[in-house]
Amino acid sequence: MVTWFIHNSGTILITLVLILVVGGVISSMIKDKKHGKSTCGGNCSHCRMCSACKKEEYKSVI
């Protein structure tokens, strides 16, 4: 069992680092979503999906 860990330590280390990075990205996205931040850049005048992104603001413009 110990030899298996020694032979696969590089793979295990890279996998753990990737899991931490992906977890951090997902956590950041969730935090931004809760604070109302947009991932699109906020330029709705050039966006085809502006009615789906910010419904309250879009309805007030119409």
PDB file of C-alpha atoms in Angstrom:
ATOM      1  CA  MET A   1       0.000   0.000   0.000  1.00  0.00           C
ATOM      2  CA  VAL A   2       2.824   2.412   0.845  1.00  0.00           C
ATOM      3  CA  THR A   3       4.610   1.612  -2.399  1.00  0.00           C
ATOM      4  CA  TRP A   4       1.433   2.400  -4.326  1.00  0.00           C
ATOM      5  CA  PHE A   5       1.347   5.884  -2.729  1.00  0.00           C
ATOM      6  CA  ILE A   6       5.026   6.398  -3.529  1.00  0.00           C
ATOM      7  CA  HIS A   7       4.612   5.376  -7.167  1.00  0.00           C
ATOM      8  CA  ASN A   8       1.469   7.511  -7.616  1.00  0.00           C
ATOM      9  CA  SER A   9       2.427  10.497  -5.457  1.00  0.00           C
ATOM     10  CA  GLY A  10       2.713  12.855  -8.448  1.00  0.00           C
ATOM     11  CA  THR A  11      -0.734  11.956  -9.699  1.00  0.00           C
ATOM     12  CA  ILE A  12      -2.223  12.238  -6.224  1.00  0.00           C
ATOM     13  CA  LEU A  13      -0.599  15.639  -5.651  1.00  0.00           C
ATOM     14  CA  ILE A  14      -1.745  17.057  -8.997  1.00  0.00           C
ATOM     15  CA  THR A  15      -5.276  15.740  -8.422  1.00  0.00           C
ATOM     16  CA  LEU A  16      -5.458  17.379  -4.998  1.00  0.00           C
ATOM     17  CA  VAL A  17      -4.216  20.704  -6.400  1.00  0.00           C
ATOM     18  CA  LEU A  18      -6.778  20.568  -9.219  1.00  0.00           C
ATOM     19  CA  ILE A  19      -9.567  19.788  -6.757  1.00  0.00           C
ATOM     20  CA  LEU A  20      -8.551  22.796  -4.642  1.00  0.00           C
ATOM     21  CA  VAL A  21      -8.417  25.108  -7.673  1.00  0.00           C
ATOM     22  CA  VAL A  22     -11.795  23.984  -9.021  1.00  0.00           C
ATOM     23  CA  GLY A  23     -13.310  24.261  -5.538  1.00  0.00           C
ATOM     24  CA  GLY A  24     -11.962  27.790  -5.196  1.00  0.00           C
ATOM     25  CA  VAL A  25     -13.383  28.823  -8.565  1.00  0.00           C
ATOM     26  CA  ILE A  26     -16.796  27.371  -7.746  1.00  0.00           C
ATOM     27  CA  SER A  27     -16.754  29.016  -4.318  1.00  0.00           C
ATOM     28  CA  SER A  28     -15.869  32.364  -5.872  1.00  0.00           C
ATOM     29  CA  MET A  29     -18.651  32.048  -8.435  1.00  0.00           C
ATOM     30  CA  ILE A  30     -21.215  31.224  -5.734  1.00  0.00           C
ATOM     31  CA  LYS A  31     -20.049  34.170  -3.610  1.00  0.00           C
ATOM     32  CA  ASP A  32     -20.246  36.538  -6.585  1.00  0.00           C
ATOM     33  CA  LYS A  33     -23.726  35.279  -7.471  1.00  0.00           C
ATOM     34  CA  LYS A  34     -24.940  35.885  -3.895  1.00  0.00           C
ATOM     35  CA  HIS A  35     -23.589  39.449  -4.023  1.00  0.00           C
ATOM     36  CA  GLY A  36     -25.335  40.103  -7.360  1.00  0.00           C
ATOM     37  CA  LYS A  37     -22.207  40.355  -9.469  1.00  0.00           C
ATOM     38  CA  SER A  38     -22.524  39.475 -13.122  1.00  0.00           C
ATOM     39  CA  THR A  39     -20.047  37.333 -15.030  1.00  0.00           C
ATOM     40  CA  CYS A  40     -20.865  38.884 -18.391  1.00  0.00           C
ATOM     41  CA  GLY A  41     -19.298  42.300 -17.822  1.00  0.00           C
ATOM     42  CA  GLY A  42     -22.566  44.203 -17.479  1.00  0.00           C
ATOM     43  CA  ASN A  43     -22.801  45.648 -21.007  1.00  0.00           C
ATOM     44  CA  CYS A  44     -26.417  44.678 -21.623  1.00  0.00           C
ATOM     45  CA  SER A  45     -26.917  46.967 -24.613  1.00  0.00           C
ATOM     46  CA  HIS A  46     -24.924  44.554 -26.800  1.00  0.00           C
ATOM     47  CA  CYS A  47     -26.244  41.345 -25.250  1.00  0.00           C
ATOM     48  CA  ARG A  48     -28.880  39.143 -26.847  1.00  0.00           C
ATOM     49  CA  MET A  49     -29.798  37.685 -23.459  1.00  0.00           C
ATOM     50  CA  CYS A  50     -30.281  40.965 -21.583  1.00  0.00           C
ATOM     51  CA  SER A  51     -33.930  40.184 -20.882  1.00  0.00           C
ATOM     52  CA  ALA A  52     -32.982  36.914 -19.161  1.00  0.00           C
ATOM     53  CA  CYS A  53     -30.046  38.319 -17.212  1.00  0.00           C
ATOM     54  CA  LYS A  54     -31.551  41.328 -15.439  1.00  0.00           C
ATOM     55  CA  LYS A  55     -35.315  41.013 -15.648  1.00  0.00           C
ATOM     56  CA  GLU A  56     -36.254  43.863 -13.281  1.00  0.00           C
ATOM     57  CA  GLU A  57     -34.008  46.430 -14.998  1.00  0.00           C
ATOM     58  CA  TYR A  58     -35.109  45.280 -18.461  1.00  0.00           C
ATOM     59  CA  LYS A  59     -38.805  45.605 -17.600  1.00  0.00           C
ATOM     60  CA  SER A  60     -38.305  49.148 -16.326  1.00  0.00           C
ATOM     61  CA  VAL A  61     -36.717  50.161 -19.640  1.00  0.00           C
ATOM     62  CA  ILE A  62     -39.615  48.844 -21.751  1.00  0.00           C
TER      63      ILE A  62
END
